[in-house]
Tab-separated table of C-alpha atoms in Angstrom:
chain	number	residue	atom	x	y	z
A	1192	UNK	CA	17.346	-47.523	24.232
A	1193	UNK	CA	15.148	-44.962	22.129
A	1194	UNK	CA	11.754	-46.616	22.187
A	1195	UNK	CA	9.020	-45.480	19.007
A	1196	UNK	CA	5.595	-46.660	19.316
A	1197	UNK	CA	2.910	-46.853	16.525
A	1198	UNK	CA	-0.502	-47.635	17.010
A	1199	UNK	CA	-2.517	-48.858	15.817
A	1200	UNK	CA	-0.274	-51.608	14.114
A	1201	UNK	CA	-3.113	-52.680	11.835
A	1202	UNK	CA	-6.156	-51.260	10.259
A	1203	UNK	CA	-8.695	-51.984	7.651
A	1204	UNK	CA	-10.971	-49.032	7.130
A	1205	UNK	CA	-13.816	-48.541	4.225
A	1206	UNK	CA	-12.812	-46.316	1.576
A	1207	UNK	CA	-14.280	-43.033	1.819
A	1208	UNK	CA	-13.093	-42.888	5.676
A	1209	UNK	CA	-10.373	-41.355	7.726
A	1210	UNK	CA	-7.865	-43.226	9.592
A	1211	UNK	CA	-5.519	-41.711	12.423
A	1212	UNK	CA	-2.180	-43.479	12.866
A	1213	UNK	CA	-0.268	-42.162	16.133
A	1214	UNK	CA	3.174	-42.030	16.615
A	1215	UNK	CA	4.913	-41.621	20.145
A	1216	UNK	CA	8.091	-41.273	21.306
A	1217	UNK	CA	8.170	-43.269	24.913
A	1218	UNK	CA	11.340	-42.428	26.706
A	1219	UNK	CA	12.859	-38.918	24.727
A	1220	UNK	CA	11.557	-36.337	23.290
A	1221	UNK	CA	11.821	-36.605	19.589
A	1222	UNK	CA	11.500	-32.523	18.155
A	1223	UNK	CA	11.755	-33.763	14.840
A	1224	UNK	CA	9.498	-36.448	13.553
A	1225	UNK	CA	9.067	-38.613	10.266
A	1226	UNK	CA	6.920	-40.222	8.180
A	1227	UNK	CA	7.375	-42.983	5.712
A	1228	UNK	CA	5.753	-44.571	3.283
A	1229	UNK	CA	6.761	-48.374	1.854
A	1230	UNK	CA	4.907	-50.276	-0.676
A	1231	UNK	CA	5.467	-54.038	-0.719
A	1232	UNK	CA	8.766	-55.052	-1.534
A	1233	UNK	CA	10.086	-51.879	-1.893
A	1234	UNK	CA	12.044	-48.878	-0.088
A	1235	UNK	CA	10.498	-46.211	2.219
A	1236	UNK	CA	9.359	-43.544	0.980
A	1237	UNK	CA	9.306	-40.010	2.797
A	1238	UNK	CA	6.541	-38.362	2.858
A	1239	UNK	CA	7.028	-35.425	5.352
A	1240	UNK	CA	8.944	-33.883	7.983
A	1241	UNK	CA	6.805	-33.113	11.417
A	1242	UNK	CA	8.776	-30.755	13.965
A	1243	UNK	CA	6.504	-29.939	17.463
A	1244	UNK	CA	4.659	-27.058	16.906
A	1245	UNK	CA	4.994	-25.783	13.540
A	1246	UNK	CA	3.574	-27.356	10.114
A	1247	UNK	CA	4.810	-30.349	8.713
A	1248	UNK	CA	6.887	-30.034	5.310
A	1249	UNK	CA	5.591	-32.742	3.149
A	1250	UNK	CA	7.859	-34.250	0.412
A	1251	UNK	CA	6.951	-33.330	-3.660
A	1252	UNK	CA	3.809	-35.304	-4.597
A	1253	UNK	CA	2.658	-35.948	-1.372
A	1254	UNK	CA	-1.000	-34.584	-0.809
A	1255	UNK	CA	-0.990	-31.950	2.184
A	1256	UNK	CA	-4.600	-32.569	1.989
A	1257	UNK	CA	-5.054	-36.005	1.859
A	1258	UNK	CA	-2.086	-36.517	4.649
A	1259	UNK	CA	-2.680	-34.138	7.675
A	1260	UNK	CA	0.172	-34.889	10.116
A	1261	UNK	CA	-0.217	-33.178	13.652
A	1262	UNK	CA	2.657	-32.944	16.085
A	1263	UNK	CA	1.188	-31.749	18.867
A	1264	UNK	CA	3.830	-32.473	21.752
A	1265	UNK	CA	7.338	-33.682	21.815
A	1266	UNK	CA	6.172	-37.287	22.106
A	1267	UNK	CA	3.780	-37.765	19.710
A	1268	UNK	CA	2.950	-37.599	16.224
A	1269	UNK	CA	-0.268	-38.200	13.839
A	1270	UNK	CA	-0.623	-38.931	10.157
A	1271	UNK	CA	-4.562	-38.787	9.217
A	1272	UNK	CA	-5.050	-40.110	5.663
A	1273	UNK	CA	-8.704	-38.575	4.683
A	1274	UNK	CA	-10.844	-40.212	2.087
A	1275	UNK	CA	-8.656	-43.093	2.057
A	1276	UNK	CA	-8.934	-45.372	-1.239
A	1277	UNK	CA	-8.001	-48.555	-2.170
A	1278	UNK	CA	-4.322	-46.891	-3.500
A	1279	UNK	CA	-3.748	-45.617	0.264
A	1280	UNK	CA	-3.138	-49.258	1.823
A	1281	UNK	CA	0.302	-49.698	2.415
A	1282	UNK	CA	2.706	-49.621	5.347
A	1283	UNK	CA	3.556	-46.675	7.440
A	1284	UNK	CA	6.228	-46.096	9.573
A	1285	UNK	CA	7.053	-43.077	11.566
A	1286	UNK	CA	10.671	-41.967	13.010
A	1287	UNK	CA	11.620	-40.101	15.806
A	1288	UNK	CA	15.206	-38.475	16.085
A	1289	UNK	CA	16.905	-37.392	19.026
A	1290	UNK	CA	18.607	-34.519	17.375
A	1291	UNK	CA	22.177	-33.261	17.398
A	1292	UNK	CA	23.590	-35.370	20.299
A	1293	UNK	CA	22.742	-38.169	18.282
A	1294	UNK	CA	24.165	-37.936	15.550
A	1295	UNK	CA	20.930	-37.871	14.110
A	1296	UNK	CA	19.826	-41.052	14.824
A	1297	UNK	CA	16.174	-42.222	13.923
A	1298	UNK	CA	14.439	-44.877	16.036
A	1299	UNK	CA	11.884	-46.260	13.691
A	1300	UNK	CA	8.321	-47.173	14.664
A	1301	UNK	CA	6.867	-50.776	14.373
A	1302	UNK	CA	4.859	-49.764	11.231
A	1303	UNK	CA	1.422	-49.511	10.559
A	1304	UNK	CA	-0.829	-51.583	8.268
A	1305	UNK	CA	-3.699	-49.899	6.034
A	1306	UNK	CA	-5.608	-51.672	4.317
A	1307	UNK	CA	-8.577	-50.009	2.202
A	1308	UNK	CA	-11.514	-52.072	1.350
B	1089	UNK	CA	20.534	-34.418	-5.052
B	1090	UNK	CA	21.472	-37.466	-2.669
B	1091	UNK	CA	21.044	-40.710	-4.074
B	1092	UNK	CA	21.976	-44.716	-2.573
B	1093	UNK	CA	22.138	-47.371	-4.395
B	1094	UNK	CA	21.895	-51.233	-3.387
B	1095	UNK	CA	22.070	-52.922	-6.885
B	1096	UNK	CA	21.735	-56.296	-5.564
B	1097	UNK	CA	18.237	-57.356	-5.020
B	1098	UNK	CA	18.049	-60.565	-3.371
B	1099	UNK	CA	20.733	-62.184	-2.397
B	1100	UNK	CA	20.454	-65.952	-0.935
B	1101	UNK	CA	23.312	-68.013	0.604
B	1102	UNK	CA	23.302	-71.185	2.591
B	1103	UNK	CA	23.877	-70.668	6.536
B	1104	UNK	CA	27.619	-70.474	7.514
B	1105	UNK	CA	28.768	-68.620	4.566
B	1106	UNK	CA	30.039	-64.999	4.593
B	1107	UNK	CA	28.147	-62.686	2.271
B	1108	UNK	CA	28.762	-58.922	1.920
B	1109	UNK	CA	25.861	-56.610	0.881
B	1110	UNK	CA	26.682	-53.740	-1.364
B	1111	UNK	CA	25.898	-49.748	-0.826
B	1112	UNK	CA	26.979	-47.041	-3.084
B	1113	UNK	CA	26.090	-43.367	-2.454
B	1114	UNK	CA	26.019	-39.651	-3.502
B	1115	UNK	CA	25.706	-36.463	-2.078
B	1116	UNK	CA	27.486	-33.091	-3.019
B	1117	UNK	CA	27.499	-32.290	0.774
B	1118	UNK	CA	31.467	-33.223	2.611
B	1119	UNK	CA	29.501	-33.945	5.997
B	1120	UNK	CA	27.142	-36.485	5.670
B	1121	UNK	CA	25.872	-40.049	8.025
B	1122	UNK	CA	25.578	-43.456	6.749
B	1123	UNK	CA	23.238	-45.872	7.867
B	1124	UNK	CA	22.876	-49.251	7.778
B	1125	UNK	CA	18.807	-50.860	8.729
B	1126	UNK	CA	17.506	-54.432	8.969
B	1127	UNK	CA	14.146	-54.600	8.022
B	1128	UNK	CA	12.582	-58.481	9.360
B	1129	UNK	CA	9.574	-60.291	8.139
B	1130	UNK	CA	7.903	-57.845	11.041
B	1131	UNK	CA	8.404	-54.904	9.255
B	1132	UNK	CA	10.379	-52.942	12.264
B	1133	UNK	CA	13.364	-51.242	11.201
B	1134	UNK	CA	16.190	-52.395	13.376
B	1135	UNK	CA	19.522	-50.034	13.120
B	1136	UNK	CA	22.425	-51.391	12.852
B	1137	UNK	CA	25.198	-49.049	12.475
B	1138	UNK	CA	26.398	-45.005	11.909
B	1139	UNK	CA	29.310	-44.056	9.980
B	1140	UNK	CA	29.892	-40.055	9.569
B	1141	UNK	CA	31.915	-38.928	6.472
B	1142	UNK	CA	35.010	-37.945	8.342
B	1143	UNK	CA	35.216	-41.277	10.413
B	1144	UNK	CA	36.485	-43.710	7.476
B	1145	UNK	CA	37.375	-46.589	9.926
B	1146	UNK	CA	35.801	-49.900	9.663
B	1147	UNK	CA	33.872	-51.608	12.150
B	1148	UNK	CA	33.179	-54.767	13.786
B	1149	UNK	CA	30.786	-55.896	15.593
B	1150	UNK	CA	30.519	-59.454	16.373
B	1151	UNK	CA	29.395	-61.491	13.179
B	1152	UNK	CA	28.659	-57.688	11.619
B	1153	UNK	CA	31.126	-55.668	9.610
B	1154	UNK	CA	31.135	-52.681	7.966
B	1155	UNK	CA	33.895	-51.147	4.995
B	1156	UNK	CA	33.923	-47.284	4.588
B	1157	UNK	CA	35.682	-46.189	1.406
B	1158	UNK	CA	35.096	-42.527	0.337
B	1159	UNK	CA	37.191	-42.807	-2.828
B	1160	UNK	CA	34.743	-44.946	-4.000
B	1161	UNK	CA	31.454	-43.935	-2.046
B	1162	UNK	CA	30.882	-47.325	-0.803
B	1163	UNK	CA	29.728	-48.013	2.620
B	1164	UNK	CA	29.751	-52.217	2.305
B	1165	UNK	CA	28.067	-54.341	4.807
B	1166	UNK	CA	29.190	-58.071	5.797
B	1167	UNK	CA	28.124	-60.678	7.651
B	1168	UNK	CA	30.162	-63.042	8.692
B	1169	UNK	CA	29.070	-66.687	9.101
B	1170	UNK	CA	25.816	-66.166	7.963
B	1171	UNK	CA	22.616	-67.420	10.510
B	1172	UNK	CA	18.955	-67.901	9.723
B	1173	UNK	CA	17.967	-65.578	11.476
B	1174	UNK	CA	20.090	-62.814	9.798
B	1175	UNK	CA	17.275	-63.418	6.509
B	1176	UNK	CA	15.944	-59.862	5.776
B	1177	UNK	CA	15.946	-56.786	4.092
B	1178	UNK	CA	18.426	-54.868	4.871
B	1179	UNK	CA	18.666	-51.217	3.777
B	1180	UNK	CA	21.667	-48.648	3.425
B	1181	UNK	CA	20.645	-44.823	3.700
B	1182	UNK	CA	22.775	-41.467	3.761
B	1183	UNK	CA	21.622	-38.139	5.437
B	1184	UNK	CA	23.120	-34.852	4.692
B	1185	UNK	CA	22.874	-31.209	4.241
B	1186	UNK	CA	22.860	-30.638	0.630
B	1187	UNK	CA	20.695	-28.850	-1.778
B	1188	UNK	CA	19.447	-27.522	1.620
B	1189	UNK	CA	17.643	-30.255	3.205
B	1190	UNK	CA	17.868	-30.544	7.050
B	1191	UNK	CA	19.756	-33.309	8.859
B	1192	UNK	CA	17.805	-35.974	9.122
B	1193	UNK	CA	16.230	-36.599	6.273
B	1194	UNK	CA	17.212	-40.178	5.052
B	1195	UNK	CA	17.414	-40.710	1.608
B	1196	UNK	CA	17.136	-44.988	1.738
B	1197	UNK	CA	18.447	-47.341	-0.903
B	1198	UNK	CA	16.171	-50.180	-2.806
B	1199	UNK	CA	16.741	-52.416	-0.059
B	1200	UNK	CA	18.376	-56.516	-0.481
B	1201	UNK	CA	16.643	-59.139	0.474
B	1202	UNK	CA	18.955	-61.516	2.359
B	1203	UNK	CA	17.836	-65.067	2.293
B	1204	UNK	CA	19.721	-67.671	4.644
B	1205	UNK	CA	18.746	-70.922	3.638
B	1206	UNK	CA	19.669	-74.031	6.592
């Protein structure tokens, strides 16, 4: 099956600094990408659509600024949160969808951990 | 605007019993997906089934079953015999074309937390 890799799966960064999470796709190529946000004990949250080679559309009230996402090939994916804070930990998990054939089915990444000290 | 709603939290039954978790959607858009994802204490989303809106047939699929009503937009989720191992969120989401929007974009409900107690 569709396999979605995240790395790294857990980070604790100072605030003030950037962290890169990547996002692959390992055995399709995933044109359209996604990236979630989930607080504990609650739903995901989108924050923004990433399609290869064009600008990602972010979702109302996410910061474009604060969240540069980067998808560079048809495999792989990165969210940068900038300037992290304290408010930025949470879990995020990118999707990958195969596109039409599919039905539009997303494989989900293993999630990612942030944790701002 | 699409909207899903799981209005039961948490749900917790003892192992063996059937339980059936709720889903209840809207979307102005006639061709739409339904989803059904098993979050576990890992965090990884784990799919579990499609449904598109012009497929209303219900499924099986081994302790897993799945009712499709569009008169009532419900898209219901049962498991059958419950296990251990089946403790964990489980989350119901729709994707369709309205307002715009491109395929795709999942619009996920609150999420129940299933907890299978020995």
């Amino acid at each position: 099956g569709a396999v979605v890799s995240q790395h790294p799966s857990w980070v604790i960064c100072k605030s003030g600094t950037s962290v890169k999470i990547e996002c692959r796709s390992l055995d399709f190529q995933a044109t359209t990408m996604f990236w979630y946000r989930q607080f504990p004990k609650q739903s995901l949250m989108l924050m923004a659509t990433s399609n290869e080679g064009s600008k990602a559309t972010y979702e109302q009230g996410v910061e474009k600024d604060k969240f540069l996402i980067n998808h560079a090939s048809l495999t792989l994916s990165t969210l940068t949160v900038t300037s992290a804070h304290p408010e930025d930990s949470s879990f995020y998990i990118c999707s990958a969808m195969l596109g039409l054939r599919s039905y539009y089915e997303q494989y989900f990444g293993p999630g990612t951990r942030l944790t701002v000290t | 605007a699409q909207k899903v709603t799981q209005a039961q939290t948490e749900i917790s039954v003892v192992e063996k019993e059937d339980v059936t978790l709720d889903c209840v959607y809207e979307t102005r858009d006639t061709t739409y997906y339904l989803f059904w994802y098993k979050q576990p204490p890992s965090g990884e989303l784990v799919f579990l089934i499609r449904r598109n809106s012009f497929d209303e047939q219900n499924e099986i699929s081994g302790r897993y079953s799945w009712n499709f009503q569009k008169s009532t937009s419900s898209f219901n989720f049962t498991i059958t015999a419950s296990q251990v191992v089946d403790s964990a969120v489980y989350f119901c989401a729709l994707t369709s074309n309205a307002g715009g929007t491109s395929y795709g974009k999942l619009t996920f409900g609150q999420g129940t937390i299933l907890t299978v107690h020995p």
